[in-house]
Amino acid sequence: MAAKKNEEVSASFHYLTRTKKDGEREMLIPFTAEEFNGLFDKMASQKPIDLSDEKEVDRLRFRAEVPLVNVKRADARTITGTFKASYWGHAYDNTVKGRIPAISVNLRPFHFLIYLSESGRIYIGSQYLGLFGGYESLKKTLVDMLPNRKQVRSRSFRLGAAYYRNAEPREIRVNVANKSTSLAGRSSVRGKMTIALSRASKSDPLVEKVKTSILPFFGGKQSQIQRAVADLMNESDIIEIDDEDIVDCTVLAEMNGKTRTIHMFETGHHASKFSLDVPVDEEGHPANDQTCKAIVAVLRDQVISIAEDE
């Protein structure tokens, strides 16, 4: 039997707010329990997509709406469920089904949790499987079900450096623009190259250097990260790099007994993904109840506790 491929289960976190113009000012309008109840009713009664109707299938193709299934009320402030994100546009050969045409729509299931906070924000935890997910489509579907949807804004929750304070770096990988200054000016080939520095042991000085001089800049300005990385790389007798030569940087580190990849440049552009310690089934997907329990734990312990005082 072939080995099963398990991709990392994670979740991104976001919250919806609503504003209203009051002259030159924008006023925050909290979501009410009544509106949250109305959102649940619309989610639970969503009209199924008619897969025989090409116009409706187009709504899936272009992610105008995602199908919601297994929508449940965990309590007065919490809704859980599963949404199906669409993927299409590339033909490929499948060992079971044969040729899959580019026009066909593939639907992948992902679990979600929605929480109404005391402050009137609507928090959303959206599951990912490896690189696959679909928060933007889920958000659009939910916002379209809310009153005064044009006044609704989405904010993404991003991690700060404090989250990685206990990380133990194993390796730092740096993508460098291969200019004349790189590699002591000896390279005549342009383009981009990757330089990896790995620890020789847990006591290797590289571990402490990455931990104290690189990770604290996580979540900061890219220029600050570039300078910190360039300073570290330039301690080598071989490499000579200017700040602007640094194209990207990732750190491989151990956290709570697991290996994590920290993308130093991503945090300013994407919602952070929190790893969820849940198993996957024979089809490679996690169960809804286990996933939502894990999302609740992260929301309570690492998101709400920072975002607002509850």
Short mmCIF file of C-alpha atoms in Angstrom, two decimals:
data_model
loop_
_atom_site.label_atom_id
_atom_site.label_comp_id
_atom_site.label_asym_id
_atom_site.label_seq_id
_atom_site.Cartn_x
_atom_site.Cartn_y
_atom_site.Cartn_z
CA MET A 1 0.00 0.00 0.00
CA ALA A 2 1.29 3.46 -0.91
CA ALA A 3 2.10 5.83 1.94
CA LYS A 4 -0.66 8.33 2.69
CA LYS A 5 0.21 11.98 2.13
CA ASN A 6 -0.77 14.10 5.12
CA GLU A 7 -0.71 17.84 4.58
CA GLU A 8 -0.61 20.18 7.55
CA VAL A 9 -4.00 21.15 8.94
CA SER A 10 -4.11 24.81 9.93
CA ALA A 11 -6.52 27.72 10.28
CA SER A 12 -6.48 31.42 9.54
CA PHE A 13 -8.42 33.89 11.69
CA HIS A 14 -10.29 37.02 10.66
CA TYR A 15 -13.00 39.30 12.00
CA LEU A 16 -15.79 41.32 10.45
CA THR A 17 -16.62 44.85 11.55
CA ARG A 18 -19.26 47.28 10.34
CA THR A 19 -18.96 51.03 10.02
CA LYS A 20 -21.37 53.86 9.28
CA LYS A 21 -20.60 57.38 8.10
CA ASP A 22 -21.47 60.15 10.55
CA GLY A 23 -20.48 63.28 8.73
CA GLU A 24 -16.72 63.07 8.32
CA ARG A 25 -16.40 60.31 10.92
CA GLU A 26 -16.83 56.58 10.63
CA MET A 27 -18.72 54.98 13.50
CA LEU A 28 -18.37 51.32 14.44
CA ILE A 29 -21.74 49.55 14.49
CA PRO A 30 -21.49 46.28 16.49
CA PHE A 31 -23.26 43.21 15.17
CA THR A 32 -26.17 42.20 17.38
CA ALA A 33 -27.29 38.79 18.63
CA GLU A 34 -30.41 39.17 16.50
CA GLU A 35 -28.32 39.75 13.37
CA PHE A 36 -26.13 36.77 14.27
CA ASN A 37 -29.25 34.63 14.56
CA GLY A 38 -30.37 35.89 11.16
CA LEU A 39 -26.97 34.98 9.68
CA PHE A 40 -27.31 31.43 11.00
CA ASP A 41 -30.82 31.10 9.54
CA LYS A 42 -29.58 32.18 6.10
CA MET A 43 -26.58 29.85 6.27
CA ALA A 44 -28.73 26.89 7.27
CA SER A 45 -31.27 27.59 4.52
CA GLN A 46 -28.77 28.33 1.71
CA LYS A 47 -30.13 27.20 -1.64
CA PRO A 48 -28.12 24.24 -3.00
CA ILE A 49 -26.10 24.88 -6.16
CA ASP A 50 -27.73 23.23 -9.17
CA LEU A 51 -24.77 21.48 -10.82
CA SER A 52 -26.82 20.93 -14.01
CA ASP A 53 -27.19 24.70 -14.47
CA GLU A 54 -24.07 26.16 -16.11
CA LYS A 55 -24.80 29.66 -14.77
CA GLU A 56 -24.86 28.33 -11.24
CA VAL A 57 -21.70 26.30 -11.82
CA ASP A 58 -20.07 29.56 -12.94
CA ARG A 59 -20.81 30.92 -9.46
CA LEU A 60 -18.62 28.12 -8.15
CA ARG A 61 -15.92 28.62 -10.77
CA PHE A 62 -15.53 32.29 -9.96
CA ARG A 63 -16.13 31.82 -6.23
CA ALA A 64 -19.11 34.14 -6.10
CA GLU A 65 -20.50 31.78 -3.48
CA VAL A 66 -19.37 28.66 -1.64
CA PRO A 67 -21.74 25.83 -0.68
CA LEU A 68 -22.18 25.55 3.10
CA VAL A 69 -22.94 22.16 4.64
CA ASN A 70 -23.23 20.71 8.13
CA VAL A 71 -24.09 24.17 9.54
CA LYS A 72 -24.70 23.88 13.29
CA ARG A 73 -25.21 26.12 16.29
CA ALA A 74 -22.65 25.16 18.93
CA ASP A 75 -24.02 27.79 21.33
CA ALA A 76 -25.62 31.24 21.23
CA ARG A 77 -22.40 32.86 20.00
CA THR A 78 -20.85 30.09 17.90
CA ILE A 79 -21.64 28.58 14.50
CA THR A 80 -19.70 25.69 12.95
CA GLY A 81 -19.86 24.09 9.54
CA THR A 82 -18.07 23.06 6.36
CA PHE A 83 -17.69 24.96 3.11
CA LYS A 84 -16.59 23.70 -0.30
CA ALA A 85 -13.99 25.76 -2.11
CA SER A 86 -13.79 25.43 -5.89
CA TYR A 87 -10.73 24.76 -8.04
CA TRP A 88 -10.66 24.58 -11.83
CA GLY A 89 -8.79 25.79 -14.92
CA HIS A 90 -6.15 23.07 -15.31
CA ALA A 91 -6.64 19.73 -17.04
CA TYR A 92 -4.85 16.74 -15.59
CA ASP A 93 -4.78 12.93 -15.73
CA ASN A 94 -6.25 11.01 -12.81
CA THR A 95 -5.33 7.36 -12.22
CA VAL A 96 -8.93 6.50 -11.27
CA LYS A 97 -11.09 8.84 -13.38
CA GLY A 98 -8.82 9.39 -16.35
CA ARG A 99 -8.59 12.83 -17.98
CA ILE A 100 -10.07 15.61 -15.85
CA PRO A 101 -10.93 18.57 -18.14
CA ALA A 102 -9.92 22.12 -17.30
CA ILE A 103 -13.55 23.30 -17.39
CA SER A 104 -14.61 20.89 -14.64
CA VAL A 105 -15.03 22.22 -11.10
CA ASN A 106 -13.43 20.40 -8.19
CA LEU A 107 -14.83 21.09 -4.71
CA ARG A 108 -12.63 20.66 -1.64
CA PRO A 109 -14.18 20.63 1.85
CA PHE A 110 -12.86 22.90 4.62
CA HIS A 111 -14.28 23.45 8.09
CA PHE A 112 -15.03 26.80 9.68
CA LEU A 113 -16.13 28.44 12.90
CA ILE A 114 -17.92 31.77 13.39
CA TYR A 115 -18.04 33.53 16.75
CA LEU A 116 -19.87 36.69 17.86
CA SER A 117 -17.76 38.47 20.47
CA GLU A 118 -19.04 40.63 23.33
CA SER A 119 -17.74 43.67 21.43
CA GLY A 120 -19.95 42.89 18.43
CA ARG A 121 -17.24 41.61 16.12
CA ILE A 122 -17.82 38.44 14.09
CA TYR A 123 -14.70 36.26 14.23
CA ILE A 124 -14.10 33.61 11.55
CA GLY A 125 -11.71 30.67 11.80
CA SER A 126 -11.16 29.09 8.38
CA GLN A 127 -9.39 25.74 7.98
CA TYR A 128 -6.60 25.10 5.49
CA LEU A 129 -5.03 21.86 4.29
CA GLY A 130 -1.48 22.51 3.20
CA LEU A 131 -1.71 25.37 0.71
CA PHE A 132 -5.38 24.76 -0.03
CA GLY A 133 -8.22 26.78 1.51
CA GLY A 134 -10.73 29.45 0.59
CA TYR A 135 -11.33 32.16 3.18
CA GLU A 136 -12.00 34.91 0.64
CA SER A 137 -14.88 32.97 -0.91
CA LEU A 138 -16.26 32.02 2.51
CA LYS A 139 -16.08 35.67 3.57
CA LYS A 140 -17.94 36.84 0.47
CA THR A 141 -20.68 34.26 1.03
CA LEU A 142 -21.13 35.28 4.69
CA VAL A 143 -20.97 39.03 4.06
CA ASP A 144 -23.64 38.71 1.35
CA MET A 145 -25.91 37.20 4.02
CA LEU A 146 -25.44 40.10 6.44
CA PRO A 147 -27.53 43.29 6.50
CA ASN A 148 -25.86 46.46 5.14
CA ARG A 149 -23.13 44.33 3.61
CA LYS A 150 -21.47 47.29 1.89
CA GLN A 151 -20.56 48.61 5.33
CA VAL A 152 -18.86 45.38 6.39
CA ARG A 153 -15.07 45.13 6.44
CA SER A 154 -12.84 42.11 6.99
CA ARG A 155 -9.61 42.19 8.98
CA SER A 156 -7.08 39.36 9.16
CA PHE A 157 -5.28 38.28 12.30
CA ARG A 158 -1.52 38.17 11.96
CA LEU A 159 1.02 36.79 14.36
CA GLY A 160 3.68 38.89 15.99
CA ALA A 161 7.22 37.93 16.93
CA ALA A 162 6.11 36.97 20.46
CA TYR A 163 4.35 33.90 19.05
CA TYR A 164 7.73 32.43 18.07
CA ARG A 165 9.62 33.34 21.24
CA ASN A 166 9.99 29.65 22.20
CA ALA A 167 10.87 28.43 18.70
CA GLU A 168 14.18 26.59 18.33
CA PRO A 169 15.65 27.36 14.88
CA ARG A 170 17.12 24.48 12.87
CA GLU A 171 17.82 26.15 9.55
CA ILE A 172 17.55 29.52 7.84
CA ARG A 173 16.99 29.68 4.09
CA VAL A 174 17.60 32.93 2.23
CA ASN A 175 16.71 33.73 -1.38
CA VAL A 176 19.21 36.20 -2.74
CA ALA A 177 19.25 38.31 -5.90
CA ASN A 178 22.50 37.12 -7.43
CA LYS A 179 24.14 40.48 -8.12
CA SER A 180 27.81 41.27 -8.42
CA THR A 181 28.15 41.76 -4.65
CA SER A 182 26.89 38.27 -3.85
CA LEU A 183 29.38 35.50 -3.09
CA ALA A 184 32.20 38.01 -2.64
CA GLY A 185 31.63 39.45 -6.09
CA ARG A 186 32.77 36.31 -7.87
CA SER A 187 29.51 35.31 -9.55
CA SER A 188 28.82 36.48 -13.10
CA VAL A 189 25.46 34.64 -13.29
CA ARG A 190 22.43 36.76 -12.45
CA GLY A 191 19.04 35.59 -11.23
CA LYS A 192 18.13 34.26 -7.81
CA MET A 193 19.81 31.69 -5.61
CA THR A 194 19.00 30.05 -2.30
CA ILE A 195 21.46 29.90 0.58
CA ALA A 196 20.71 27.56 3.49
CA LEU A 197 22.51 27.64 6.83
CA SER A 198 21.74 24.64 9.06
CA ARG A 199 22.71 24.13 12.68
CA ALA A 200 25.38 21.50 13.33
CA SER A 201 23.86 20.76 16.75
CA LYS A 202 21.41 22.29 19.23
CA SER A 203 24.32 24.19 20.76
CA ASP A 204 25.45 25.64 17.41
CA PRO A 205 25.80 29.47 17.72
CA LEU A 206 23.56 29.75 14.64
CA VAL A 207 20.56 28.75 16.77
CA GLU A 208 20.94 31.66 19.17
CA LYS A 209 21.82 34.12 16.40
CA VAL A 210 18.64 33.33 14.43
CA LYS A 211 16.57 33.30 17.62
CA THR A 212 17.81 36.68 18.83
CA SER A 213 18.65 38.60 15.67
CA ILE A 214 16.12 37.33 13.06
CA LEU A 215 12.89 36.07 14.67
CA PRO A 216 12.29 39.26 16.74
CA PHE A 217 11.73 41.11 13.44
CA PHE A 218 8.88 38.78 12.41
CA GLY A 219 5.82 40.89 11.63
CA GLY A 220 7.93 44.02 11.18
CA LYS A 221 8.88 46.00 8.11
CA GLN A 222 10.46 44.04 5.28
CA SER A 223 13.39 46.46 5.19
CA GLN A 224 14.14 45.67 8.85
CA ILE A 225 14.07 41.94 8.15
CA GLN A 226 16.30 42.37 5.10
CA ARG A 227 18.88 44.26 7.14
CA ALA A 228 18.85 41.72 9.97
CA VAL A 229 19.24 38.80 7.54
CA ALA A 230 21.98 40.56 5.56
CA ASP A 231 23.90 41.29 8.77
CA LEU A 232 23.74 37.62 9.74
CA MET A 233 24.76 36.36 6.31
CA ASN A 234 27.64 38.83 6.11
CA GLU A 235 29.22 37.29 9.21
CA SER A 236 30.30 34.51 6.85
CA ASP A 237 33.74 34.74 5.26
CA ILE A 238 32.28 33.71 1.89
CA ILE A 239 29.08 35.69 1.46
CA GLU A 240 28.76 39.41 0.97
CA ILE A 241 25.16 40.64 0.59
CA ASP A 242 23.50 44.06 0.53
CA ASP A 243 20.16 44.52 2.32
CA GLU A 244 18.23 44.92 -0.92
CA ASP A 245 19.69 41.64 -2.25
CA ILE A 246 17.50 39.69 0.21
CA VAL A 247 14.43 38.50 -1.74
CA ASP A 248 12.92 36.15 0.81
CA CYS A 249 13.73 34.37 4.05
CA THR A 250 12.26 31.34 5.83
CA VAL A 251 13.26 29.76 9.12
CA LEU A 252 12.77 26.09 9.88
CA ALA A 253 12.18 25.72 13.61
CA GLU A 254 10.92 23.32 16.27
CA MET A 255 7.85 24.37 18.26
CA ASN A 256 6.10 22.17 20.79
CA GLY A 257 7.74 19.06 19.37
CA LYS A 258 6.82 19.83 15.76
CA THR A 259 8.65 21.39 12.85
CA ARG A 260 7.30 24.72 11.64
CA THR A 261 8.26 26.83 8.63
CA ILE A 262 8.30 30.54 9.50
CA HIS A 263 7.88 32.76 6.43
CA MET A 264 9.53 35.99 7.51
CA PHE A 265 8.20 38.09 4.60
CA GLU A 266 4.62 36.79 4.43
CA THR A 267 3.02 38.25 7.52
CA GLY A 268 2.38 41.71 6.09
CA HIS A 269 0.39 40.34 3.16
CA HIS A 270 -1.46 37.26 4.40
CA ALA A 271 -3.34 36.08 7.44
CA SER A 272 -1.16 33.91 9.65
CA LYS A 273 -1.96 30.21 9.69
CA PHE A 274 -2.13 28.51 13.07
CA SER A 275 -1.29 24.80 13.05
CA LEU A 276 -4.05 22.49 14.33
CA ASP A 277 -3.09 19.20 15.96
CA VAL A 278 -5.86 17.07 14.43
CA PRO A 279 -5.68 13.78 12.48
CA VAL A 280 -6.89 13.29 8.92
CA ASP A 281 -8.96 10.39 7.60
CA GLU A 282 -8.25 7.98 4.75
CA GLU A 283 -9.30 10.66 2.26
CA GLY A 284 -6.80 13.12 3.69
CA HIS A 285 -9.30 15.40 5.44
CA PRO A 286 -9.78 16.21 9.14
CA ALA A 287 -13.15 15.65 10.84
CA ASN A 288 -15.41 18.65 11.41
CA ASP A 289 -15.89 18.23 15.17
CA GLN A 290 -12.19 17.76 15.96
CA THR A 291 -11.17 20.62 13.67
CA CYS A 292 -13.72 23.05 15.10
CA LYS A 293 -12.72 22.18 18.68
CA ALA A 294 -9.10 22.93 17.76
CA ILE A 295 -10.13 26.21 16.08
CA VAL A 296 -12.11 27.20 19.20
CA ALA A 297 -9.04 26.56 21.38
CA VAL A 298 -6.79 28.74 19.22
CA LEU A 299 -9.46 31.45 18.96
CA ARG A 300 -9.89 31.55 22.72
CA ASP A 301 -6.24 31.24 23.77
CA GLN A 302 -4.32 33.03 21.03
CA VAL A 303 -6.69 35.34 19.16
CA ILE A 304 -9.45 36.68 21.42
CA SER A 305 -7.06 37.04 24.35
CA ILE A 306 -4.92 39.37 22.25
CA ALA A 307 -7.53 41.06 20.04
CA GLU A 308 -9.90 42.05 22.84
CA ASP A 309 -10.47 41.64 26.53
CA GLU A 310 -13.03 38.85 27.02
#
